Tab-separated table of C-alpha atoms in Angstrom:
chain	number	residue	atom	x	y	z
A	171	MET	CA	-6.767	18.317	96.889
A	172	GLY	CA	-5.486	16.722	93.692
A	173	GLY	CA	-4.833	20.137	92.176
A	174	VAL	CA	-2.863	21.266	95.224
A	175	LYS	CA	-0.668	18.131	95.056
A	176	GLU	CA	-0.045	18.706	91.364
A	177	LEU	CA	0.969	22.307	92.046
A	178	ARG	CA	3.315	21.194	94.842
A	179	THR	CA	4.853	18.529	92.573
A	180	LEU	CA	5.259	21.058	89.776
A	181	SER	CA	6.877	23.553	92.160
A	182	ALA	CA	9.249	20.889	93.475
A	183	ARG	CA	10.217	19.958	89.907
A	184	LYS	CA	10.849	23.600	89.026
A	185	LEU	CA	12.960	24.025	92.164
A	186	LEU	CA	14.940	20.892	91.319
A	187	LEU	CA	15.484	22.080	87.749
A	188	LEU	CA	16.613	25.483	89.048
A	189	LYS	CA	19.107	23.874	91.417
A	190	LEU	CA	20.389	21.566	88.671
A	191	SER	CA	20.788	24.599	86.400
A	192	GLN	CA	22.768	26.411	89.116
A	193	VAL	CA	24.984	23.366	89.689
A	194	HIS	CA	25.545	23.052	85.925
A	195	HIS	CA	26.525	26.737	85.747
A	196	LEU	CA	28.954	26.429	88.665
A	197	LEU	CA	30.455	23.266	87.173
A	198	THR	CA	30.851	24.956	83.796
A	199	VAL	CA	32.605	27.952	85.393
A	200	PHE	CA	34.878	25.638	87.403
A	201	LEU	CA	35.824	23.563	84.357
A	202	PHE	CA	36.474	26.715	82.321
A	203	ARG	CA	38.737	28.167	84.989
A	204	PHE	CA	40.472	24.825	85.468
A	205	SER	CA	41.090	24.475	81.724
A	206	CYS	CA	42.434	28.046	81.605
A	207	CYS	CA	44.778	27.205	84.467
A	208	LEU	CA	46.005	24.082	82.654
A	209	PHE	CA	46.492	26.091	79.453
A	210	ILE	CA	48.518	28.770	81.239
A	211	MET	CA	50.634	26.117	82.980
A	212	SER	CA	51.288	24.349	79.682
A	213	SER	CA	52.255	27.641	78.023
A	214	ARG	CA	55.045	28.125	80.581
A	215	LYS	CA	57.766	25.702	79.549
A	216	PHE	CA	59.109	23.760	82.534
A	217	PHE	CA	62.608	24.996	83.426
A	218	VAL	CA	65.276	23.100	85.384
A	219	GLY	CA	68.557	24.793	86.236
A	220	GLY	CA	71.522	23.072	87.798
A	221	ASN	CA	73.752	25.300	89.934
A	222	TRP	CA	77.113	23.526	90.211
A	223	LYS	CA	78.423	26.317	92.474
A	224	MET	CA	82.166	26.052	93.294
A	225	ASN	CA	82.339	22.318	92.692
A	226	GLY	CA	83.932	19.889	90.276
A	227	ASP	CA	86.945	19.596	88.029
A	228	LYS	CA	87.277	18.633	84.373
A	229	ARG	CA	87.189	14.939	85.200
A	230	SER	CA	84.110	14.928	87.456
A	231	LEU	CA	82.241	17.510	85.407
A	232	GLY	CA	83.144	15.601	82.259
A	233	ASP	CA	81.541	12.485	83.756
A	234	LEU	CA	78.430	14.481	84.671
A	235	ILE	CA	78.251	15.992	81.199
A	236	SER	CA	78.494	12.522	79.638
A	237	THR	CA	75.595	11.365	81.833
A	238	LEU	CA	73.447	14.310	80.751
A	239	ASN	CA	74.356	14.016	77.081
A	240	THR	CA	73.326	10.357	76.918
A	241	ALA	CA	70.242	10.640	79.143
A	242	SER	CA	66.673	10.637	77.902
A	243	LEU	CA	65.488	14.138	78.836
A	244	HIS	CA	61.901	15.349	78.621
A	245	ASP	CA	61.496	17.345	75.382
A	246	GLU	CA	59.180	19.877	77.038
A	247	THR	CA	61.688	20.839	79.740
A	248	GLU	CA	64.314	23.545	79.273
A	249	VAL	CA	67.583	22.590	80.977
A	250	VAL	CA	70.399	24.981	81.895
A	251	CYS	CA	73.568	24.131	83.862
A	252	GLY	CA	75.342	26.825	85.888
A	253	ALA	CA	79.062	26.090	85.624
A	254	PRO	CA	81.940	27.693	87.559
A	255	THR	CA	83.416	30.596	85.591
A	256	ILE	CA	86.672	28.766	84.848
A	257	TYR	CA	84.690	25.908	83.250
A	258	LEU	CA	82.138	27.880	81.233
A	259	ASP	CA	83.908	27.244	77.939
A	260	PHE	CA	84.511	23.586	78.874
A	261	ALA	CA	80.831	23.080	79.728
A	262	ARG	CA	79.541	24.807	76.586
A	263	SER	CA	81.991	22.898	74.381
A	264	HIS	CA	81.079	19.470	75.772
A	265	LEU	CA	77.382	19.681	76.721
A	266	ASP	CA	74.826	18.710	74.091
A	267	ALA	CA	73.315	21.739	72.345
A	268	ARG	CA	69.871	20.931	73.820
A	269	ILE	CA	71.269	21.832	77.280
A	270	GLY	CA	71.949	25.486	78.039
A	271	VAL	CA	74.802	26.852	80.130
A	272	ALA	CA	74.722	29.679	82.673
A	273	ALA	CA	77.381	31.700	84.439
A	274	GLN	CA	76.850	31.964	88.183
A	275	ASN	CA	77.456	35.700	88.380
A	276	CYS	CA	78.432	38.772	86.354
A	277	TYR	CA	79.127	42.437	86.965
A	278	LYS	CA	77.040	45.482	86.095
A	279	VAL	CA	79.335	46.961	83.436
A	280	ALA	CA	80.981	45.674	80.255
A	281	LYS	CA	84.659	46.093	81.229
A	282	GLY	CA	87.034	47.915	83.544
A	283	ALA	CA	89.271	47.676	86.598
A	284	PHE	CA	87.123	45.186	88.525
A	285	THR	CA	89.518	42.447	89.609
A	286	GLY	CA	87.921	39.013	89.765
A	287	GLU	CA	84.697	39.998	88.023
A	288	ILE	CA	83.344	38.883	84.641
A	289	SER	CA	81.045	40.748	82.269
A	290	PRO	CA	78.060	39.593	80.211
A	291	ALA	CA	80.148	40.239	77.090
A	292	MET	CA	82.760	37.742	78.320
A	293	ILE	CA	80.050	35.214	79.129
A	294	LYS	CA	78.568	35.512	75.654
A	295	ASP	CA	82.047	35.217	74.134
A	296	CYS	CA	82.131	31.685	75.595
A	297	GLY	CA	78.879	30.853	73.803
A	298	VAL	CA	76.927	30.973	77.069
A	299	GLU	CA	73.379	32.406	77.051
A	300	TRP	CA	72.345	32.583	80.725
A	301	VAL	CA	73.496	34.004	84.043
A	302	ILE	CA	72.340	33.375	87.634
A	303	LEU	CA	71.990	36.615	89.608
A	304	GLY	CA	70.959	37.430	93.164
A	305	HIS	CA	71.631	33.972	94.611
A	306	SER	CA	71.469	33.975	98.419
A	307	GLU	CA	75.159	33.114	98.639
A	308	ARG	CA	75.961	36.245	96.647
A	309	ARG	CA	73.621	38.241	98.879
A	310	HIS	CA	74.604	36.883	102.292
A	311	VAL	CA	78.196	35.661	101.850
A	312	PHE	CA	79.459	38.391	99.511
A	313	GLY	CA	77.184	41.201	100.683
A	314	GLU	CA	75.381	42.027	97.435
A	315	ASN	CA	72.317	44.196	98.050
A	316	ASP	CA	69.043	44.512	96.131
A	317	GLU	CA	70.172	47.660	94.297
A	318	LEU	CA	73.372	46.069	92.963
A	319	ILE	CA	71.513	42.930	91.908
A	320	GLY	CA	68.992	45.074	90.029
A	321	GLN	CA	71.838	46.858	88.230
A	322	LYS	CA	73.401	43.518	87.282
A	323	VAL	CA	70.050	42.278	85.958
A	324	ALA	CA	69.660	45.411	83.838
A	325	HIS	CA	73.111	45.114	82.258
A	326	ALA	CA	72.806	41.363	81.667
A	327	LEU	CA	69.502	41.848	79.848
A	328	GLU	CA	70.874	44.772	77.849
A	329	SER	CA	73.658	42.391	76.787
A	330	ASP	CA	71.069	39.838	75.628
A	331	LEU	CA	71.725	37.261	78.333
A	332	GLY	CA	68.889	35.302	79.877
A	333	VAL	CA	68.683	35.886	83.639
A	334	ILE	CA	67.822	33.440	86.399
A	335	ALA	CA	67.008	35.982	89.115
A	336	CYS	CA	66.996	34.602	92.661
A	337	ILE	CA	65.020	35.749	95.682
A	338	GLY	CA	64.448	34.196	99.090
A	339	GLU	CA	63.916	34.820	102.783
A	340	LYS	CA	66.100	33.755	105.711
A	341	LEU	CA	64.727	31.563	108.508
A	342	GLU	CA	64.471	34.439	110.979
A	343	GLU	CA	62.510	36.462	108.410
A	344	ARG	CA	60.055	33.620	107.866
A	345	GLU	CA	59.645	33.139	111.634
A	346	ALA	CA	59.099	36.895	112.065
A	347	GLY	CA	56.305	36.781	109.474
A	348	THR	CA	58.094	39.079	107.013
A	349	THR	CA	58.499	36.597	104.135
A	350	GLU	CA	56.225	38.518	101.764
A	351	GLU	CA	57.783	41.886	102.615
A	352	VAL	CA	61.300	40.538	101.960
A	353	LEU	CA	60.378	38.775	98.722
A	354	TYR	CA	58.369	41.675	97.318
A	355	GLY	CA	61.243	44.062	98.050
A	356	GLN	CA	63.773	41.824	96.314
A	357	THR	CA	61.420	41.253	93.380
A	358	LYS	CA	60.741	44.979	92.957
A	359	ASP	CA	64.443	45.775	92.521
A	360	ILE	CA	64.600	43.093	89.844
A	361	ALA	CA	61.332	44.072	88.144
A	362	ASP	CA	62.341	47.751	87.985
A	363	ASN	CA	65.251	46.713	85.770
A	364	VAL	CA	63.422	44.366	83.384
A	365	ASN	CA	61.993	45.398	80.032
A	366	ASP	CA	61.700	41.936	78.462
A	367	TRP	CA	60.336	39.297	80.852
A	368	SER	CA	60.676	36.539	78.243
A	369	LYS	CA	64.400	36.564	79.093
A	370	VAL	CA	63.859	36.219	82.852
A	371	VAL	CA	63.204	33.215	85.087
A	372	LEU	CA	62.412	34.054	88.715
A	373	ALA	CA	63.834	31.552	91.221
A	374	TYR	CA	62.334	31.408	94.708
A	375	GLU	CA	64.898	29.875	97.048
A	376	PRO	CA	64.116	30.060	100.764
A	377	VAL	CA	67.550	30.522	102.325
A	378	TRP	CA	66.680	28.177	105.192
A	379	ALA	CA	66.206	25.331	102.679
A	380	ILE	CA	69.412	25.732	100.645
A	381	GLY	CA	71.868	22.935	101.332
A	382	THR	CA	70.240	22.168	104.681
A	383	GLY	CA	68.230	19.114	103.698
A	384	LYS	CA	65.098	21.055	104.681
A	385	THR	CA	62.661	21.636	101.852
A	386	ALA	CA	59.609	23.845	101.691
A	387	SER	CA	56.564	21.618	101.501
A	388	PRO	CA	54.757	21.568	98.140
A	389	GLU	CA	52.007	23.608	99.801
A	390	GLN	CA	54.481	26.199	101.139
A	391	ALA	CA	56.164	26.499	97.739
A	392	GLN	CA	52.832	26.859	95.945
A	393	GLU	CA	51.614	29.490	98.415
A	394	VAL	CA	54.686	31.686	97.882
A	395	HIS	CA	54.730	31.208	94.100
A	396	GLU	CA	51.047	32.111	93.879
A	397	LYS	CA	51.617	35.288	95.927
A	398	LEU	CA	54.590	36.235	93.749
A	399	ARG	CA	52.445	35.786	90.650
A	400	GLU	CA	49.739	37.993	92.173
A	401	TRP	CA	52.385	40.612	92.985
A	402	MET	CA	53.403	40.501	89.312
A	403	ARG	CA	49.763	40.874	88.288
A	404	THR	CA	49.385	43.987	90.429
A	405	ASN	CA	52.778	45.606	89.899
A	406	VAL	CA	53.897	44.533	86.416
A	407	SER	CA	51.069	43.244	84.215
A	408	GLU	CA	48.499	40.496	83.784
A	409	ALA	CA	50.401	39.094	80.792
A	410	VAL	CA	53.721	38.897	82.651
A	411	ALA	CA	52.068	37.322	85.696
A	412	ASP	CA	50.661	34.551	83.503
A	413	SER	CA	53.791	33.993	81.417
A	414	VAL	CA	56.790	34.447	83.710
A	415	ARG	CA	58.319	31.219	84.951
A	416	ILE	CA	58.723	31.015	88.728
A	417	ILE	CA	60.917	28.100	89.761
A	418	TYR	CA	61.693	26.654	93.196
A	419	GLY	CA	65.102	25.972	94.729
A	420	GLY	CA	66.068	24.561	98.106
A	421	SER	CA	67.152	20.934	98.636
A	422	VAL	CA	65.284	19.659	95.566
A	423	THR	CA	65.945	15.938	95.066
A	424	GLY	CA	64.772	13.066	92.917
A	425	ALA	CA	62.534	12.043	95.816
A	426	ASN	CA	60.583	15.303	96.222
A	427	CYS	CA	60.698	16.814	92.715
A	428	HIS	CA	57.517	15.172	91.384
A	429	GLU	CA	55.240	16.504	94.122
A	430	LEU	CA	56.862	19.953	94.050
A	431	GLY	CA	56.653	20.055	90.255
A	432	SER	CA	52.951	19.187	90.276
A	433	GLN	CA	52.013	22.514	91.896
A	434	LYS	CA	50.267	24.826	89.442
A	435	ASP	CA	52.544	27.840	90.022
A	436	VAL	CA	55.837	25.934	90.295
A	437	ASP	CA	57.384	26.071	86.827
A	438	GLY	CA	60.572	24.165	87.524
A	439	PHE	CA	63.605	24.081	89.797
A	440	LEU	CA	67.000	25.570	90.501
A	441	VAL	CA	68.947	22.604	91.845
A	442	GLY	CA	72.146	22.725	93.885
A	443	GLY	CA	73.853	19.602	95.206
A	444	ALA	CA	71.604	17.148	93.377
A	445	SER	CA	72.556	18.711	90.026
A	446	LEU	CA	76.011	17.132	90.449
A	447	LYS	CA	74.533	13.642	90.759
A	448	PRO	CA	72.856	11.231	88.322
A	449	GLU	CA	69.492	11.936	90.016
A	450	PHE	CA	69.538	15.313	88.262
A	451	VAL	CA	68.122	13.438	85.282
A	452	ASP	CA	65.117	12.370	87.400
A	453	ILE	CA	64.581	15.987	88.458
A	454	ILE	CA	64.708	17.170	84.843
A	455	ASN	CA	62.051	14.577	84.023
A	456	ALA	CA	59.802	15.490	86.970
A	457	ARG	CA	56.975	16.507	84.608
A	458	ALA	CA	57.564	13.734	82.049
């Protein structure tokens, strides 16, 4: 009987050791994957863009610029302000060099009889390094389609501008369950025109959340950003999927930026109305 008990005890110990070994292996794998995730996140520099849209004058924008110039901004966050075309030179001349400037639109060719348009060459002549393309207001107010936006992206990149490329679904598209189809289609027309992804920031802006006070929950934002990154992995490359910055836009405020910015696939924000207010500093420092 004593021998049987000893065998049972030995078997139980072996089983326990086996289970502990399995748990240790699973924990090691989890920690490795978690550390890889943290490394990839840290390798994508947080990016905060302010889209001033058709707002401001030299006095009010001058006050905003003074606020930004004197603010303590997180060193590990890249900041770019999208100024109205007429104030591009004013913004670049007065903003601190640590803050970039973006045009809010450009055309697909360098020059010509295109009344009211501006070219990447003109933007660069003002000392400006970025342009916002494909914003929902350009798509749905001015009727720009995916093909034209892709052509604009191609020419902007050829002209050595950085591009903040915007995508986003309307409320009826989300309710119809076609969010992924819409976003993948918009992203494809952008991706087909990109050779150097280091010059591109992809901005997901659900149209139903822009200027409405409604914001995608952190979970909703993360879900879409993760799917966009997987689309990149499948259709572009593993390296681009890991390195491209995907930022969120849609009623971002000082109150919700910290939780949104904590999501692993949210690499920053494109901010509308709040970028004209002092709280823009809090949004810039969301990851501080």
